Short mmCIF file of C-alpha atoms in Angstrom, two decimals:
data_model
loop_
_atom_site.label_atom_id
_atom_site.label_comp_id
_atom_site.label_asym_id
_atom_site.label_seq_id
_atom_site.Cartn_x
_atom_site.Cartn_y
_atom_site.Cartn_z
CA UNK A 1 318.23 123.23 -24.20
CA UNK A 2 320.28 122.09 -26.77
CA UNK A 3 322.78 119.13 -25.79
CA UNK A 4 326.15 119.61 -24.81
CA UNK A 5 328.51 119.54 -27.87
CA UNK A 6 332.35 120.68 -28.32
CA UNK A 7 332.28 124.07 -28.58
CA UNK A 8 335.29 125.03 -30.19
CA UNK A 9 336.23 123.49 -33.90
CA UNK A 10 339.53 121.51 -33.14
CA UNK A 11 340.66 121.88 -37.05
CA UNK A 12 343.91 119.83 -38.01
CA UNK A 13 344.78 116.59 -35.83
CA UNK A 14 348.38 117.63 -36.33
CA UNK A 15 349.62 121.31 -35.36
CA UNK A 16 351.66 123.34 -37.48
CA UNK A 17 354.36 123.73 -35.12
CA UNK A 18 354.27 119.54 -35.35
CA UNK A 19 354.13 119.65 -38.79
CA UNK A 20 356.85 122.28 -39.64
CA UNK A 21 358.98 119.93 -37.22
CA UNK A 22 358.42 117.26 -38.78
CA UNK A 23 359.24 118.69 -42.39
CA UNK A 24 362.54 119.49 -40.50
CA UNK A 25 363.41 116.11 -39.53
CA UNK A 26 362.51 114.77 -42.70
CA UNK A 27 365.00 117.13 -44.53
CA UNK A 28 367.63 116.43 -42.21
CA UNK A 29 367.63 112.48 -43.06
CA UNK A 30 367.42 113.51 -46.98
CA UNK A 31 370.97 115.56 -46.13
CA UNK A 32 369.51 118.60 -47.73
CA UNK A 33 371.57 121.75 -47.83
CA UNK A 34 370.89 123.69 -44.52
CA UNK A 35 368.03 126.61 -44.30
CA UNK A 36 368.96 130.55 -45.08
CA UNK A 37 370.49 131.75 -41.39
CA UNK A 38 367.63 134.49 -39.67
CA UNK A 39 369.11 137.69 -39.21
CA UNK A 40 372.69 136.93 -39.97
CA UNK A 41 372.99 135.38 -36.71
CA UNK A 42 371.85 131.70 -35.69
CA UNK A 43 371.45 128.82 -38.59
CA UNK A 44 368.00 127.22 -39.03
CA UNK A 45 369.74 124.05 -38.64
CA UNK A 46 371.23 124.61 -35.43
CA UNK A 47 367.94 126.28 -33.95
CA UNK A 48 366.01 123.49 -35.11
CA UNK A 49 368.71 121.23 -32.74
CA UNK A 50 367.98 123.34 -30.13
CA UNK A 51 364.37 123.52 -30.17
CA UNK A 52 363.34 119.90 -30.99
CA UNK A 53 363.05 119.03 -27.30
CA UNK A 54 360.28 121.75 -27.70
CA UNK A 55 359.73 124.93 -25.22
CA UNK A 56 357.04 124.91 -22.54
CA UNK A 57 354.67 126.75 -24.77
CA UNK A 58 355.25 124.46 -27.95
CA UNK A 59 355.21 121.32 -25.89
CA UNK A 60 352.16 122.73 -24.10
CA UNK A 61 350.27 123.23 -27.06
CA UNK A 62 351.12 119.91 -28.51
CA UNK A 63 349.48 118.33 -25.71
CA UNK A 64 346.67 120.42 -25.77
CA UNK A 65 345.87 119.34 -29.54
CA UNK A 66 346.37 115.65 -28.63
CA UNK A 67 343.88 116.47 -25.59
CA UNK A 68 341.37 118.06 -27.86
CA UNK A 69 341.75 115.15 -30.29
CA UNK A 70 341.13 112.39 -27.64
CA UNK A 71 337.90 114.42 -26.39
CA UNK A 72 336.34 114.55 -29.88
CA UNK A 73 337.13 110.70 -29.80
CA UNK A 74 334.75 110.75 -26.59
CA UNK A 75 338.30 109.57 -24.69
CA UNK A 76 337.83 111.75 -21.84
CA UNK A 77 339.99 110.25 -19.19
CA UNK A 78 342.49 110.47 -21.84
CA UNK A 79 341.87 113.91 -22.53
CA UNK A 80 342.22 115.10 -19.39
CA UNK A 81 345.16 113.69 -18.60
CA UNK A 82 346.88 115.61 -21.81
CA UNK A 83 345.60 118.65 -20.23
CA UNK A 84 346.49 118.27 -16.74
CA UNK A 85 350.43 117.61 -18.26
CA UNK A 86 349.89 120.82 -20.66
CA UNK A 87 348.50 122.97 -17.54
CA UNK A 88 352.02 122.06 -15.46
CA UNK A 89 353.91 123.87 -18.17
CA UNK A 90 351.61 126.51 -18.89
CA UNK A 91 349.55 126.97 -15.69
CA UNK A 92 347.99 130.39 -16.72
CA UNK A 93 346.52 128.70 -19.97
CA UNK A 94 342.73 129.54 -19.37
CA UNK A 95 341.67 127.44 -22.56
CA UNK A 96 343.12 124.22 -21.26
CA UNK A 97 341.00 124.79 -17.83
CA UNK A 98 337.53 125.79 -20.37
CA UNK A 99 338.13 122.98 -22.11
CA UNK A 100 338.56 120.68 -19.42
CA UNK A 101 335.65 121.81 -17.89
CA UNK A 102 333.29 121.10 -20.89
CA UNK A 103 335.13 117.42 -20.73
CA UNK A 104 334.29 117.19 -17.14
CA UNK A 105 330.45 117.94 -17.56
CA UNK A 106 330.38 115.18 -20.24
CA UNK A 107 331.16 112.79 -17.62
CA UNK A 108 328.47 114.53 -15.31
CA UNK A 109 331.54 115.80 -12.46
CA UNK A 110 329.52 119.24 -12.47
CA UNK A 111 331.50 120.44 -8.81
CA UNK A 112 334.93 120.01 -10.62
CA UNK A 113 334.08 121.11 -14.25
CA UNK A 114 332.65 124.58 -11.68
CA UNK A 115 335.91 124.57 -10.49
CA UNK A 116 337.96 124.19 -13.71
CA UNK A 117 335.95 126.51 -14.97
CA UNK A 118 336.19 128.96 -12.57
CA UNK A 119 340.08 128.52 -12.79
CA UNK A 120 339.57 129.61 -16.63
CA UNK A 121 337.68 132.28 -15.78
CA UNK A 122 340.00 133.90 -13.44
CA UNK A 123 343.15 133.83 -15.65
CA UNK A 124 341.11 135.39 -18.43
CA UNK A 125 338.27 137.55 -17.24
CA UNK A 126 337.51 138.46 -20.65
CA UNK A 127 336.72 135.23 -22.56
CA UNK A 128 333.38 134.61 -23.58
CA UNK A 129 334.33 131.22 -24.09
CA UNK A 130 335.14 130.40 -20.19
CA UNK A 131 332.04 132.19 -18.93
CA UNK A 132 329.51 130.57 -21.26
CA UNK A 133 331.25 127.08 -19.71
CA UNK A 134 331.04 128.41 -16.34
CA UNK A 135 327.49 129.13 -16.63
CA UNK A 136 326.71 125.59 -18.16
CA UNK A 137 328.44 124.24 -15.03
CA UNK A 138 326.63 126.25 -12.59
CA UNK A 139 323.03 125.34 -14.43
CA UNK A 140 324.01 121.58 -14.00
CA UNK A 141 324.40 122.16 -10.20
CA UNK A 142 321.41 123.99 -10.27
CA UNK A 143 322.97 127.15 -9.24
CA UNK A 144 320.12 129.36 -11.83
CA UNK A 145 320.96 132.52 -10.81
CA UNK A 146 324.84 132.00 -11.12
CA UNK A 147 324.64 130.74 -14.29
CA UNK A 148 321.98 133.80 -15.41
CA UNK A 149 324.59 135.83 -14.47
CA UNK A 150 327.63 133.80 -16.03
CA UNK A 151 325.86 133.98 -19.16
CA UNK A 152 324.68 137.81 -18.94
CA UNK A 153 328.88 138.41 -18.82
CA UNK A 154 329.42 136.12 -21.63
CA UNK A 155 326.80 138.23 -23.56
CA UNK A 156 328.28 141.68 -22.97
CA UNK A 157 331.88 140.36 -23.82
CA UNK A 158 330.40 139.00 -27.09
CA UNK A 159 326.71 140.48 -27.47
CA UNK A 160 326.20 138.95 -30.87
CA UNK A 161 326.66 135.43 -29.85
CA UNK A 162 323.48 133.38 -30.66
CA UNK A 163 324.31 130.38 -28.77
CA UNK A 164 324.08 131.77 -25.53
CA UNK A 165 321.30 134.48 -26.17
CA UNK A 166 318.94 131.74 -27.67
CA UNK A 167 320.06 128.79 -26.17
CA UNK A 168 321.71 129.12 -22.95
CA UNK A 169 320.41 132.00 -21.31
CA UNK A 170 316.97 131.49 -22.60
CA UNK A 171 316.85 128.11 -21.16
CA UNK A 172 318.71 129.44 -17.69
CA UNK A 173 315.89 131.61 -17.55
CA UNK A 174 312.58 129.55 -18.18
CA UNK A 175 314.23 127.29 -15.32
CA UNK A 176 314.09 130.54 -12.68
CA UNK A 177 310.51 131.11 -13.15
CA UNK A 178 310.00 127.59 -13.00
CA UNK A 179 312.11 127.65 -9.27
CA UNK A 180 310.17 130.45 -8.72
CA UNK A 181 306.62 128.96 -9.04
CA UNK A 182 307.34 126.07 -7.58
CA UNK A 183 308.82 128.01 -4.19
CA UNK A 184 305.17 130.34 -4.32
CA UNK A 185 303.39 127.14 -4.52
CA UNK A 186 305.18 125.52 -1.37
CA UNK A 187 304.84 128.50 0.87
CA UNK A 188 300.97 128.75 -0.13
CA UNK A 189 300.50 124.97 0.43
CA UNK A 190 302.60 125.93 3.63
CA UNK A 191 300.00 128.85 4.76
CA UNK A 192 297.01 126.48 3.81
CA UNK A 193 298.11 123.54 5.60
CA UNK A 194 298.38 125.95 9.11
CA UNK A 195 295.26 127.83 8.58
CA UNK A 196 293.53 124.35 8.23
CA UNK A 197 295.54 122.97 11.44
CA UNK A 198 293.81 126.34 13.15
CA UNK A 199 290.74 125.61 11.92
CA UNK A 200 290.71 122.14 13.37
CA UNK A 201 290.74 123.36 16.53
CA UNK A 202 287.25 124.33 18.29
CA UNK A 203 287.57 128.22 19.99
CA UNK A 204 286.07 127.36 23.14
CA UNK A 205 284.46 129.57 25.33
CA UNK A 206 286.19 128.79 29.46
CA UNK A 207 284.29 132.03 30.71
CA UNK A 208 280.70 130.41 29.43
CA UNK A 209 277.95 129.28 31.78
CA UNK A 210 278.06 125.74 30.58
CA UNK A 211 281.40 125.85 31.30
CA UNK A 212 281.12 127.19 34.82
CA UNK A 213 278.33 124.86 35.96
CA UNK A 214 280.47 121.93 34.92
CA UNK A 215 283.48 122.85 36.85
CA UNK A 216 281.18 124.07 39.72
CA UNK A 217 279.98 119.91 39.73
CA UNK A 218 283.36 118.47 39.67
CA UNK A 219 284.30 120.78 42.66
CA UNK A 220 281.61 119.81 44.59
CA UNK A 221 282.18 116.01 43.99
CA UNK A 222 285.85 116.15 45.19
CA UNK A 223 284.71 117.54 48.14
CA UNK A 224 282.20 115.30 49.29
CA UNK A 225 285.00 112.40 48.21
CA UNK A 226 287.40 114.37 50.43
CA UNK A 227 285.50 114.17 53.59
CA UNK A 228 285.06 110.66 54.11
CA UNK A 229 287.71 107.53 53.39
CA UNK A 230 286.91 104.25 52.42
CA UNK A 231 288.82 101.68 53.80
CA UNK A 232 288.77 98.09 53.02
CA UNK A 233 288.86 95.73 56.18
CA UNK A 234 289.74 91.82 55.59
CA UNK A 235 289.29 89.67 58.61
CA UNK A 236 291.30 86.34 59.64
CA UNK A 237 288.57 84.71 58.06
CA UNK A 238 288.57 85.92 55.09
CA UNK A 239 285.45 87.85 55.11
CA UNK A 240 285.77 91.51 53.23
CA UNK A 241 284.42 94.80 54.49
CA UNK A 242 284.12 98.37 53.09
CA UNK A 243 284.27 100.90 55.74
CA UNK A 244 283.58 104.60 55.58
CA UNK A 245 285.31 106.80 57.98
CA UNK A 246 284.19 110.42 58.55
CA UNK A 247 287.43 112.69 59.28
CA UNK A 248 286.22 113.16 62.82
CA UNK A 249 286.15 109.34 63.68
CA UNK A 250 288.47 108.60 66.66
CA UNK A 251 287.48 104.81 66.70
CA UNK A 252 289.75 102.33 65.68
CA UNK A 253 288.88 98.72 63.82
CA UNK A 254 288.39 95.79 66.47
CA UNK A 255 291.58 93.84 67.18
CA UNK A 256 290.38 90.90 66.00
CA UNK A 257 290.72 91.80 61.93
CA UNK A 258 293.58 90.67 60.55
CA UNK A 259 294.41 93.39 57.48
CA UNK A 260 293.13 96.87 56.68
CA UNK A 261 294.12 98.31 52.35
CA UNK A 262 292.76 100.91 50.82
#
């Protein structure tokens, strides 16, 4: 994939609302004679007065050039912060949100340059511009099927855009089947690793003869070990003796030993 550049050619450092404003102050300190008046009614001079504190829009825009002009500067922060002051007098500008969002990626924030983008593409559904950013967004928070659909908008709003038929979704798209071969190979290592845990394990046969006789044995043991107890007898003198008792024995050690343990 190509890297991430500025989209959109800035042009001019200086707007032409800036410049016609300046031309305007400039004229005033020569003391030339004032403009013709527009439509009979209000004199350029006096709407100049009026409008030099600048509208919303005008000073909106202003900032957004100085923005753009800081970001092509690689002044991001900077940048940004032009925006953000443009987008509190014109909060339904969906360029200044695009824009910031391809800002944002440069400094790797992918989760808010989704969101600013996202913001663009809500207040102007039909930009090309905002959903080719979105989709660039998505792909760096490797959200592949978002973006493959992100860009698959941006492509029927403007089929005939080569950057994001060639580029973008191209590369959106060699990174799904990639996901997707990777996920197959998992979930067949998966299947082999449990077949060979399976096979591990020896299918024996409990109902076999072998089997049988052995149990048969072990029975018989614990029941000869059942009918008699051993007990251990320690005199006073310290001599040890191993006694075996049948069940049926009603006699009872001589009182002369000291302690009886099993």
């Amino acid at each position: 994939m190509a890297s991430f550049g500025w989209k959109r050619r800035i042009g001019e450092k200086v707007s032409r609302a800036t410049s016609r404003q300046f031309e305007a102050d400039a004229a005033d300190d020569r003391g030339l004679p004032e403009d013709e008046e527009d439509d009979g009614c209000v004199p350029a001079a006096k709407r100049r007065k009026e409008g030099r504190g600048g509208g919303s829009a005008e000073q909106s825009r202003r900032l957004k050039d100085e923005g753009a002009s800081l970001a092509e500067s690689r002044r991001y922060r900077e940048a940004i912060q032009k925006w953000d002051e443009a987008l509190q007098l014109t909060p339904d500008d969906a360029t200044l949100y695009e824009m910031k969002s391809q800002v944002l990626m440069s400094l790797h924030e992918m989760f808010p340059a989704v969101h600013a983008a996202e913001m663009a593409v809500q207040r102007n559904p039909h930009s090309w511009d905002a959903w080719q950013t979105l989709g660039r967004a998505q792909l760096g928070l490797g959200e592949i099927a978002l973006a493959i659909r992100s860009f698959q908008v941006s492509l029927h709003i403007f089929p005939m855009n080569p950057e994001v038929w060639k580029e973008d979704l191209s590369w959106a798209r060699k990174l799904y089947e990639q996901q997707k071969a990777t996920k197959t190979e998992a979930v067949q290592a998966l299947a082999k690793g449990r077949e060979m845990a399976q096979a591990s394990i020896p299918d024996y046969d409990f109902e076999s003869d072998e089997i049988v006789a052995v149990c048969a044995a072990i029975a018989e043991k614990e029941k000869a070990l059942s009918a008699a107890k051993t007990v251990v007898i320690v005199s006073a003198s310290g001599t040890v003796e191993t006694v075996t008792e049948k069940e049926n024995c009603t006699t009872t050690p001589d009182e002369n030993l000291f302690i009886r343990a099993r």
